[in-house]
Amino acid sequence: MSDSFQFTLLKNDGDARLGRIETPRGRIRTPAFMPVGTAGTVKGIWPHDVRATGADIILGNTYHLMLRPTAERIHALFGSLHAFMRWDGPILTDSGGFQVMSLSSLRKISEEGVRFRSHIDGSEHFMSPERSMEIQNLLDSDIRMQLDEVVALPASIEAQAAAMQRSLRWAARCREAFDAHAAPGRAIFGIVQGGVEKELRAASVKGLLDIGFHGHAIGGLAVGEGQELMLAMTEYTAALLPADRPRYLMGVGTPEDILEAVARGVDMFDCVMPTRAGRHGQAFTRFGKLNLRNARFADDTRPLDPGNPHPALGQFSRAYIHHLVKAGELLGQMILSLANVAYYQQLMDGMRTAIEQGRFDDFRRETKAQWAAGLPD
Amino acid sequence: MSDSFQFTLLKNDGDARLGRIETPRGRIRTPAFMPVGTAGTVKGIWPHDVRATGADIILGNTYHLMLRPTAERIHALFGSLHAFMRWDGPILTDSGGFQVMSLSSLRKISEEGVRFRSHIDGSEHFMSPERSMEIQNLLDSDIRMQLDEVVALPASIEAQAAAMQRSLRWAARCREAFDAHAAPGRAIFGIVQGGVEKELRAASVKGLLDIGFHGHAIGGLAVGEGQELMLAMTEYTAALLPADRPRYLMGVGTPEDILEAVARGVDMFDCVMPTRAGRHGQAFTRFGKLNLRNARFADDTRPLDPGNPHPALGQFSRAYIHHLVKAGELLGQMILSLANVAYYQQLMDGMRTAIEQGRFDDFRRETKAQWAAGLPD
């Protein structure tokens, strides 16, 4: 435990980085994958089981929590999102901006902020940089994200530039609000915007460095531009960011996306994919992605992944999980959600060990070859 | 562990009985509640968590398993339902008759058995006493139930008598099939039928005793006759049954039903109520039944039941569970399903201790008073 937020870069292996973040609520080993706890729960997984997968930190969604049960209620009753949901490690909260733009209705954006209606009950709300920081402060998250403006790609260069510039002005307001209220040891990350335009990305980084943040997120990617362009922009942006602060690629992604982004210098990730796929009968494994609904598994008595270290997962056969998925049983969703988060953590652990040993490129090649080879007979 | 199926009546307290069943797969403390694992899973609960509630035995549904994944597949791949679903204690299987009558379509009943169509895919199947015993033998359950014919109440006395007599003829065929195939240490229970007619119940008991079974179930109750009549028929029937064999009241029931039936000499119970209620936001507790959807819990930071001994349950607040239920989160269903099964087991444990101490009547009165008093402020 540490009294302050502290990132230590332990080792480079090519552009891949091994690091450690110390926070008052515990340490985060990087590269790190943060399971998404949208509405105060990592869907379908007991909190102690999330922890047992090796997750050091989870993500909470400001938009969902501000609407229900409200940040004010969580703060008044429990003092923190951690106490509310019984997660005793660090939590990163997003700004709420992404969900405001993708889930709410009747949005009206101005320089001041965004007026919108809840997707749950139609009630009217206002999200500004100051309001986002207020909510995240009420939740007392350990890492807080600035409010930014994301444009869906493709968009005109003018639209991308305008959103980037507004995001910088909002970044300054967020930093100011954070400094006025956050407890010691909490951190705020700025978000690099600029779409797929290098000059805009560079200008965004410069603006964020002028303000000063504990870490940097690469935002506005994985929104439809394709993996190749996403990785190219990630590589370009990561190289501009200071080495002594963590880098977070928001909302990414598949195991391959994450592996490739670590190779390009990214330290932190979050994605709903492992739990969402688990609820739909899909498993991420060392042998690639499996659809447990497939009839090929009906008579397969082997465990999902004999190499998965989680004790709750080695015991169930593919035939049993196939049956649960076909029968629509909750336990099927529970097993696969947990198995997928466990696999993501196993992948991160493998990357950390490989960087430490100076063999990240080998690990990357072997891991991709094993995905491509698929299940052994 | 025991090589054979052995019931020991340890103590009487009034008509309430403390007992122990030894089976090759483990012992069952009675009075016992068997969580229902319909399709090879106690819905929404990890098998190790079912065990940790104190459950000694669970129930599997022959009808569901014969249709999917099929008893033949379970036997061929795993040898037993236990290995398939990773439950290492005893399992009781029902005969499948009740679900054939309530879930399937196009039923055609004859003396030979029932021809019906699957509610899943419309495929045609045939269930006879011999086929039911064959399926239960393939699942290798520890306690097997005879196939019987249940009539929905109210029904004419002639209809009730005919069903009871056919159930006796089917009982003899089941016993014969069981003896021909079951491994040592497995048990078969006969089912007392006869609706709400005492003479029919008495004739049914006599017929079953003539055939000879390891235990007796009281069937055909809790099908719409009301609690008072259900308990009266239970009391009447239990008194006719031999003291040296376990008595099982099928499909019952609420905590109060179970408490009152134990007071009338019943040893074993099963019901989907704890898990079904849990999936619908309801909790069974020492303070009665709670609807966690209710707004009164939105600001209640206390645990569901501070006295619940299960470590996973004392930690979550009512406010958090209320939030999960309102948000439709899987974890809400998981917490409440587990909490309810844990409470049922806590209740059984309380009854066993009370009988042992010769204070069952006090326990019964105190328990009902606490339910009636509701949640303390």
XYZ file of C-alpha atoms in Angstrom, chain A residues 39-41 43-49 68-69 73 77-78 84-86 279 298-299 301 312-313 315-317 319-320 323-324 326-327 329-331 333-335 338, chain B residues 39-41 43-49 68-69 73 77-78 84-86 279 298-299 301 312-313 315-317 319-320 323-324 326-327 329-331 333-335 338:
80
model
C -23.463 -0.989 -12.707
C -21.509 -1.865 -9.589
C -20.959 -5.536 -10.512
C -21.695 -9.128 -14.596
C -22.313 -12.682 -13.411
C -19.220 -13.004 -11.193
C -18.928 -12.910 -7.408
C -16.482 -10.158 -6.360
C -14.221 -12.645 -4.568
C -14.080 -14.676 -7.782
C -28.921 4.226 -10.526
C -28.469 4.035 -7.583
C -26.639 7.540 -2.533
C -24.527 5.282 2.553
C -21.133 3.741 1.934
C -21.023 -0.487 -1.926
C -20.002 -3.366 -4.206
C -17.561 -5.036 -1.800
C -23.208 -14.599 -21.339
C -21.778 -32.168 -26.734
C -19.627 -35.260 -26.127
C -15.534 -34.546 -21.546
C -13.529 -23.470 -10.226
C -12.973 -23.859 -13.946
C -13.542 -29.152 -13.058
C -16.365 -28.588 -15.589
C -16.371 -30.438 -18.896
C -20.034 -31.257 -22.556
C -21.512 -29.918 -19.314
C -25.511 -28.484 -21.986
C -25.885 -25.468 -19.665
C -28.165 -24.962 -24.646
C -30.539 -25.138 -21.666
C -28.929 -22.072 -17.459
C -27.455 -19.216 -15.397
C -24.546 -21.423 -14.372
C -23.191 -17.793 -18.102
C -21.446 -17.791 -14.726
C -18.829 -20.378 -15.708
C -15.518 -16.259 -14.997
C -31.418 -29.677 -15.532
C -28.159 -30.705 -13.882
C -27.634 -27.434 -12.000
C -30.074 -22.672 -10.821
C -27.676 -19.771 -10.374
C -25.444 -21.402 -7.736
C -21.956 -22.889 -8.083
C -21.970 -26.536 -6.910
C -19.348 -25.827 -4.234
C -21.566 -23.029 -2.917
C -31.425 -32.880 -22.690
C -28.594 -33.910 -22.659
C -25.215 -39.337 -22.937
C -19.618 -39.904 -20.977
C -19.553 -39.616 -17.199
C -21.560 -34.686 -15.066
C -22.582 -31.816 -12.790
C -19.682 -32.082 -10.341
C -34.319 -15.098 -9.340
C -32.775 1.375 -1.215
C -31.028 3.043 1.736
C -26.976 -0.655 4.607
C -20.513 -14.810 1.013
C -23.830 -13.410 2.210
C -21.067 -8.915 3.331
C -23.670 -7.523 0.900
C -26.046 -4.789 2.010
C -29.200 -1.484 -0.536
C -26.716 -3.182 -2.865
C -29.800 -2.020 -6.653
C -28.787 -5.267 -8.377
C -33.632 -3.167 -9.911
C -30.844 -3.140 -12.501
C -28.053 -7.832 -12.712
C -27.174 -11.554 -12.628
C -25.344 -11.073 -9.334
C -30.142 -13.433 -8.729
C -26.986 -15.245 -7.636
C -26.872 -13.655 -4.189
C -27.693 -18.672 -2.604
